mmCIF file of C-alpha atoms and ligand atoms in Angstrom:
data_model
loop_
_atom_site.group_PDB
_atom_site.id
_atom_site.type_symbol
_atom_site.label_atom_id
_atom_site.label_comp_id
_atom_site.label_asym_id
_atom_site.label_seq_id
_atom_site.Cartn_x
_atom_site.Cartn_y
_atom_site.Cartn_z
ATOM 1 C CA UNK A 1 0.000 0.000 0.000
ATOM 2 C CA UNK A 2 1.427 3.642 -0.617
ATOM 3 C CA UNK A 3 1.751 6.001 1.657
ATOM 4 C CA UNK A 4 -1.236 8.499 2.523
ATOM 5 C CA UNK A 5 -0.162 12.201 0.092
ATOM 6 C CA UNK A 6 0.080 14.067 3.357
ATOM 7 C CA UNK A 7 3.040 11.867 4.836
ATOM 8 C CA UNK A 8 5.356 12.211 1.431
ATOM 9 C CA UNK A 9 8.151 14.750 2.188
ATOM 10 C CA UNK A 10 8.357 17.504 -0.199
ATOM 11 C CA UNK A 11 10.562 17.082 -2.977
ATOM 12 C CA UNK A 12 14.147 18.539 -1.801
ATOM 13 C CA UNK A 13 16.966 20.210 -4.141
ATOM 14 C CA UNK A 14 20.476 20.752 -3.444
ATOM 15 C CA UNK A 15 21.532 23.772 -5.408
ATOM 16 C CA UNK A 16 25.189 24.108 -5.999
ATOM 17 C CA UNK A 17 26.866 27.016 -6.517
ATOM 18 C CA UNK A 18 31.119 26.938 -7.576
ATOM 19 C CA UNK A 19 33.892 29.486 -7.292
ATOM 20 C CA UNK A 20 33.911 33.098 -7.268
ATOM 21 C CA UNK A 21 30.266 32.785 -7.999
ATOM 22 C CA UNK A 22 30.077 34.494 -4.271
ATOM 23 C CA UNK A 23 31.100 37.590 -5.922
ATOM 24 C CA UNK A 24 28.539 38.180 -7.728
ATOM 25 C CA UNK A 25 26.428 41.702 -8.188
ATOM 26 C CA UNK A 26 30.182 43.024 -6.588
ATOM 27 C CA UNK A 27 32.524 42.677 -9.730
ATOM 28 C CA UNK A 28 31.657 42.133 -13.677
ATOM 29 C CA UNK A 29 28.326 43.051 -13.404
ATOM 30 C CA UNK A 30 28.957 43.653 -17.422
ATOM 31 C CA UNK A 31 29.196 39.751 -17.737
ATOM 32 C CA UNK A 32 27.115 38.362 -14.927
ATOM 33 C CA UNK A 33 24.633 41.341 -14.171
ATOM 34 C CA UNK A 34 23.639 42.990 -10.837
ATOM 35 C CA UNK A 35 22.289 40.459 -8.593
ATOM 36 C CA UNK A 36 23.997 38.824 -5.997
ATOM 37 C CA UNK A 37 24.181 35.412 -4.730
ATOM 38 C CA UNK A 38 21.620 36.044 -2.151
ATOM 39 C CA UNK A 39 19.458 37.312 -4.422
ATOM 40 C CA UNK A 40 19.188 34.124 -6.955
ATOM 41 C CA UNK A 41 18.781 31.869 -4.106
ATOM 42 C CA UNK A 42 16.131 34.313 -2.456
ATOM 43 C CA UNK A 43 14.494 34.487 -6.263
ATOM 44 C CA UNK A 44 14.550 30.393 -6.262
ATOM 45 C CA UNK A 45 13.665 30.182 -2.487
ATOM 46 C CA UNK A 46 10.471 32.003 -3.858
ATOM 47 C CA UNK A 47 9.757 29.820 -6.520
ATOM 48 C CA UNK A 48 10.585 26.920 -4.339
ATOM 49 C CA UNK A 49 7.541 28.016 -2.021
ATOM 50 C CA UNK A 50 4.976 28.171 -5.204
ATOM 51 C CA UNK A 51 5.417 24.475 -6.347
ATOM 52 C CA UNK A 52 6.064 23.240 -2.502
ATOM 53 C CA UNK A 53 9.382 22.258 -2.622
ATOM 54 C CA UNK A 54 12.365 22.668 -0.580
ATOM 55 C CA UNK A 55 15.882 24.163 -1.686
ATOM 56 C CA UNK A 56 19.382 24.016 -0.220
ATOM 57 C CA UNK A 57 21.378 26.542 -1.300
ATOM 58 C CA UNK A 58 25.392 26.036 -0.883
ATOM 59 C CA UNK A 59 28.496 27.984 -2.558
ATOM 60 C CA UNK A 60 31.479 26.876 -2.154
ATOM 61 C CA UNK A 61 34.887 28.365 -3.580
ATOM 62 C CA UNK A 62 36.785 24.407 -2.672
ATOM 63 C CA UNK A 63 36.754 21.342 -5.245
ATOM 64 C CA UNK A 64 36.749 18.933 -2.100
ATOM 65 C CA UNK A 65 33.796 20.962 -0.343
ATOM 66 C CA UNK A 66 31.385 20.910 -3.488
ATOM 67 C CA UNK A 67 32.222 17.132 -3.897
ATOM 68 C CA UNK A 68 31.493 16.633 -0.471
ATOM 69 C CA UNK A 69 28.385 18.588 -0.492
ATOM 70 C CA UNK A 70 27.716 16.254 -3.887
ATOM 71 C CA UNK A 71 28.295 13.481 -1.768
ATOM 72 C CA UNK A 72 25.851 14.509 1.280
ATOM 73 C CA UNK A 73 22.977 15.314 -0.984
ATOM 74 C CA UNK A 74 22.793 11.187 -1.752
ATOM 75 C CA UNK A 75 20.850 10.964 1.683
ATOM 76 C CA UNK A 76 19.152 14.263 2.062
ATOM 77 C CA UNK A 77 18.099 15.464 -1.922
ATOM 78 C CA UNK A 78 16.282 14.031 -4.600
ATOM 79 C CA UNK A 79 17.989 16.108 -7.696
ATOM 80 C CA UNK A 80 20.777 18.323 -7.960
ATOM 81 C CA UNK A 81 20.971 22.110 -9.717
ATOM 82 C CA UNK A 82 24.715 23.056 -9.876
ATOM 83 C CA UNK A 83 26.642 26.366 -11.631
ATOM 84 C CA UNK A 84 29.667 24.517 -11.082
ATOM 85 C CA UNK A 85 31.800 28.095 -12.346
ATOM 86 C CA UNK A 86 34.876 27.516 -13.874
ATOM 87 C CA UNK A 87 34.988 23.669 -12.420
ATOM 88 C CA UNK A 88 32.596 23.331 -15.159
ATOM 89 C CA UNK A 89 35.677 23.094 -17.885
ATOM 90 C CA UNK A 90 38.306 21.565 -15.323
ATOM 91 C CA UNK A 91 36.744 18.984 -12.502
ATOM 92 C CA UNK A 92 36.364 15.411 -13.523
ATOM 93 C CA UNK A 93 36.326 15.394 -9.512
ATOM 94 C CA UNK A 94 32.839 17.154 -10.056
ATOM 95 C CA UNK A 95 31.635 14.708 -12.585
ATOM 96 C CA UNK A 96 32.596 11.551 -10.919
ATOM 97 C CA UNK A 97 31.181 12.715 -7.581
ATOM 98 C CA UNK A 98 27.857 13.429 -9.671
ATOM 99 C CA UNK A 99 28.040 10.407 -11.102
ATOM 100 C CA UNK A 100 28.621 7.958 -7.999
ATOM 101 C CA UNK A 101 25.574 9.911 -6.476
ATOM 102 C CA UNK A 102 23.329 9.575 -9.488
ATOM 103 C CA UNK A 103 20.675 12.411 -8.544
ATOM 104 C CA UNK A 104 19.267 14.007 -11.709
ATOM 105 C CA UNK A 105 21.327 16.783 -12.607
ATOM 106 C CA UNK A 106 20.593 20.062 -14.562
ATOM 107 C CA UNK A 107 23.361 22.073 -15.199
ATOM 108 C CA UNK A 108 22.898 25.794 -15.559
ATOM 109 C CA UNK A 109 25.276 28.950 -16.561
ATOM 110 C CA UNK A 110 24.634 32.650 -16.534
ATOM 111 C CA UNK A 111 26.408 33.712 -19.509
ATOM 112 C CA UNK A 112 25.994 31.845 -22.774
ATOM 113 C CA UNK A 113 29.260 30.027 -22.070
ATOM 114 C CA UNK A 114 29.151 29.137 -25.561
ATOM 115 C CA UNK A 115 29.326 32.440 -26.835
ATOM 116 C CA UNK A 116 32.528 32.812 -24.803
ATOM 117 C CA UNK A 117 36.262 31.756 -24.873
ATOM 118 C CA UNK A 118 36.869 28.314 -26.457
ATOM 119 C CA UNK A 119 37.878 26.898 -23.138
ATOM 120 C CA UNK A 120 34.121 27.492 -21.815
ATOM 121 C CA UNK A 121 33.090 25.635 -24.484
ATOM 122 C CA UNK A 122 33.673 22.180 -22.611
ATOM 123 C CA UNK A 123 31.649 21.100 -20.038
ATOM 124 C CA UNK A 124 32.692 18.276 -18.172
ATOM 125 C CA UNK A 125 28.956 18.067 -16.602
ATOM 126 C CA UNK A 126 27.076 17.958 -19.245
ATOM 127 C CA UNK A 127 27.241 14.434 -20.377
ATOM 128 C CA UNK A 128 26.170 13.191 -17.279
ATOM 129 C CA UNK A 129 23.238 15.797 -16.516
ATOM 130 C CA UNK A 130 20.062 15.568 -17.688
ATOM 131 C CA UNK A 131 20.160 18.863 -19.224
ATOM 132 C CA UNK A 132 21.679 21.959 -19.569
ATOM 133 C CA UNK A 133 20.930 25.564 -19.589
ATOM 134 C CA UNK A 134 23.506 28.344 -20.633
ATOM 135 C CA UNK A 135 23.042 32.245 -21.248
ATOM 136 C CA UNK A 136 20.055 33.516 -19.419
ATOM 137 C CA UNK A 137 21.085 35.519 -16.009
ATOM 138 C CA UNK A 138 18.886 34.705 -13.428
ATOM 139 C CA UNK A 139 16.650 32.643 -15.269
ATOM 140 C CA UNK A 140 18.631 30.197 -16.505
ATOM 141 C CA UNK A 141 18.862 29.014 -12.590
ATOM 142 C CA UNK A 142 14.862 29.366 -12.488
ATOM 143 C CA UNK A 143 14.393 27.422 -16.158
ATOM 144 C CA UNK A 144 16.666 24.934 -14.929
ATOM 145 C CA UNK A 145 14.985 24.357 -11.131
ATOM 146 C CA UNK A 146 11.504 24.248 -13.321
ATOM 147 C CA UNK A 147 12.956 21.765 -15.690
ATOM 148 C CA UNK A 148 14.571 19.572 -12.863
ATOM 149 C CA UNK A 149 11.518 19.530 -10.679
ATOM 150 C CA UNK A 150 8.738 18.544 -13.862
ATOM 151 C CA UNK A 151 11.442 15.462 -14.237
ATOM 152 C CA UNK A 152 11.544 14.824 -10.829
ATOM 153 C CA UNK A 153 7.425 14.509 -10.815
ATOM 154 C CA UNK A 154 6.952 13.248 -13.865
ATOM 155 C CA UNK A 155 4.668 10.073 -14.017
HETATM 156 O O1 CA2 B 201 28.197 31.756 -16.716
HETATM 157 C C1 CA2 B 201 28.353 31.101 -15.691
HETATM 158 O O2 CA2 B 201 27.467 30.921 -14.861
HETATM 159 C C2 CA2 B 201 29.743 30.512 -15.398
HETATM 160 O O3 CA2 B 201 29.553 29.248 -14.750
HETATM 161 C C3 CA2 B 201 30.426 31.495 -14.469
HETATM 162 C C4 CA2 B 201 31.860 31.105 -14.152
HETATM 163 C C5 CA2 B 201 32.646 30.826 -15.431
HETATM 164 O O4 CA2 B 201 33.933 30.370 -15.104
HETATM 165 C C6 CA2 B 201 31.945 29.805 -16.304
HETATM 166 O O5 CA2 B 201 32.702 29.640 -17.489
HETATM 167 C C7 CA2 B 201 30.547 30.262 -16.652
HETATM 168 C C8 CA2 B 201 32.565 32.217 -13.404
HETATM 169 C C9 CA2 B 201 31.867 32.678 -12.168
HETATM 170 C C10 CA2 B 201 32.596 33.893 -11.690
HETATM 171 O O6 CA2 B 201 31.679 34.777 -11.141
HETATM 172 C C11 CA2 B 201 32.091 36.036 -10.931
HETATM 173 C C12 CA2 B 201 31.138 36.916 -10.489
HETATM 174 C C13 CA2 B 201 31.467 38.215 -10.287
HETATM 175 C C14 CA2 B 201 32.768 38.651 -10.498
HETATM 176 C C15 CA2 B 201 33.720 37.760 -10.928
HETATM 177 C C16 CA2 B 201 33.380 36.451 -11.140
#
């Protein structure tokens, strides 16, 4: 027998935020616009309150610590939404950890990273997310949540 609708948990996201990405709304606003940090995940946080799901919102500026936060979301999250920064191009670290856990994974970008130096052009994510989503500020992190969470309920 399944369990009554009111017991189920709500769905739970780790979002996952890589290097220097703290900095934003401070430097390059030019390239990566005006908000800050806080202000995505608040943005998110809101949209995680409309469809009744929770968020987790980590940045860190270490490999180790986002593979160990990859690593932790196994028991606690049931998808992942990571900007992985410049460990994007660099981390098989990253993709491994991703891997081992096997949460769905959408991978998202501010800037159109293809539109950008050659070395952006490689992601080292993609191939093992189910999606990515490059190029549109803020909203690339709200597509990308949307996307992840209509796969997560999907029939
Ligand atoms: O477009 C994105 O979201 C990136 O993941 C951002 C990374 C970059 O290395 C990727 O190629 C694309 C860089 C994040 C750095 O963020 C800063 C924010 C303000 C000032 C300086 C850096």
């Amino acid at each position: 027998m399944s369990a009554p609708l009111s017991t189920l948990s709500p769905l739970s996201i780790l979002v996952l935020h890589g290097p220097n990405l703290n900095l934003l709304g401070l430097r390059e606003p030019q390239i990566y616009g005006t908000m800050t940090l806080a202000d995505i995940n608040q943005r998110l946080g809101h949209d995680a309150e409309q469809w009744g799901i929770t968020l987790d919102c980590q940045q860190s500026n270490l490999e180790g610590e986002l593979v160990n936060a990859i690593h932790q979301a196994r028991e606690k999250h049931q998808g992942i939404l990571i900007n992985a920064g410049a460990y994007t191009h660099t981390s098989i670290a990253l993709r491994d950890a991703l891997s081992a856990v096997a949460l769905p994974t959408v991978e998202v970008h501010l800037s159109n990273i293809y539109q950008r130096e050659a070395f952006r052009h490689h992601s080292y994510i993609a191939a093992i997310a189910i999606g990515q989503i490059s190029g549109f500020g803020l909203d690339s992190y709200r597509l990308g949540l949307q996307a992840l969470v209509n796969y997560l309920r999907r029939p």
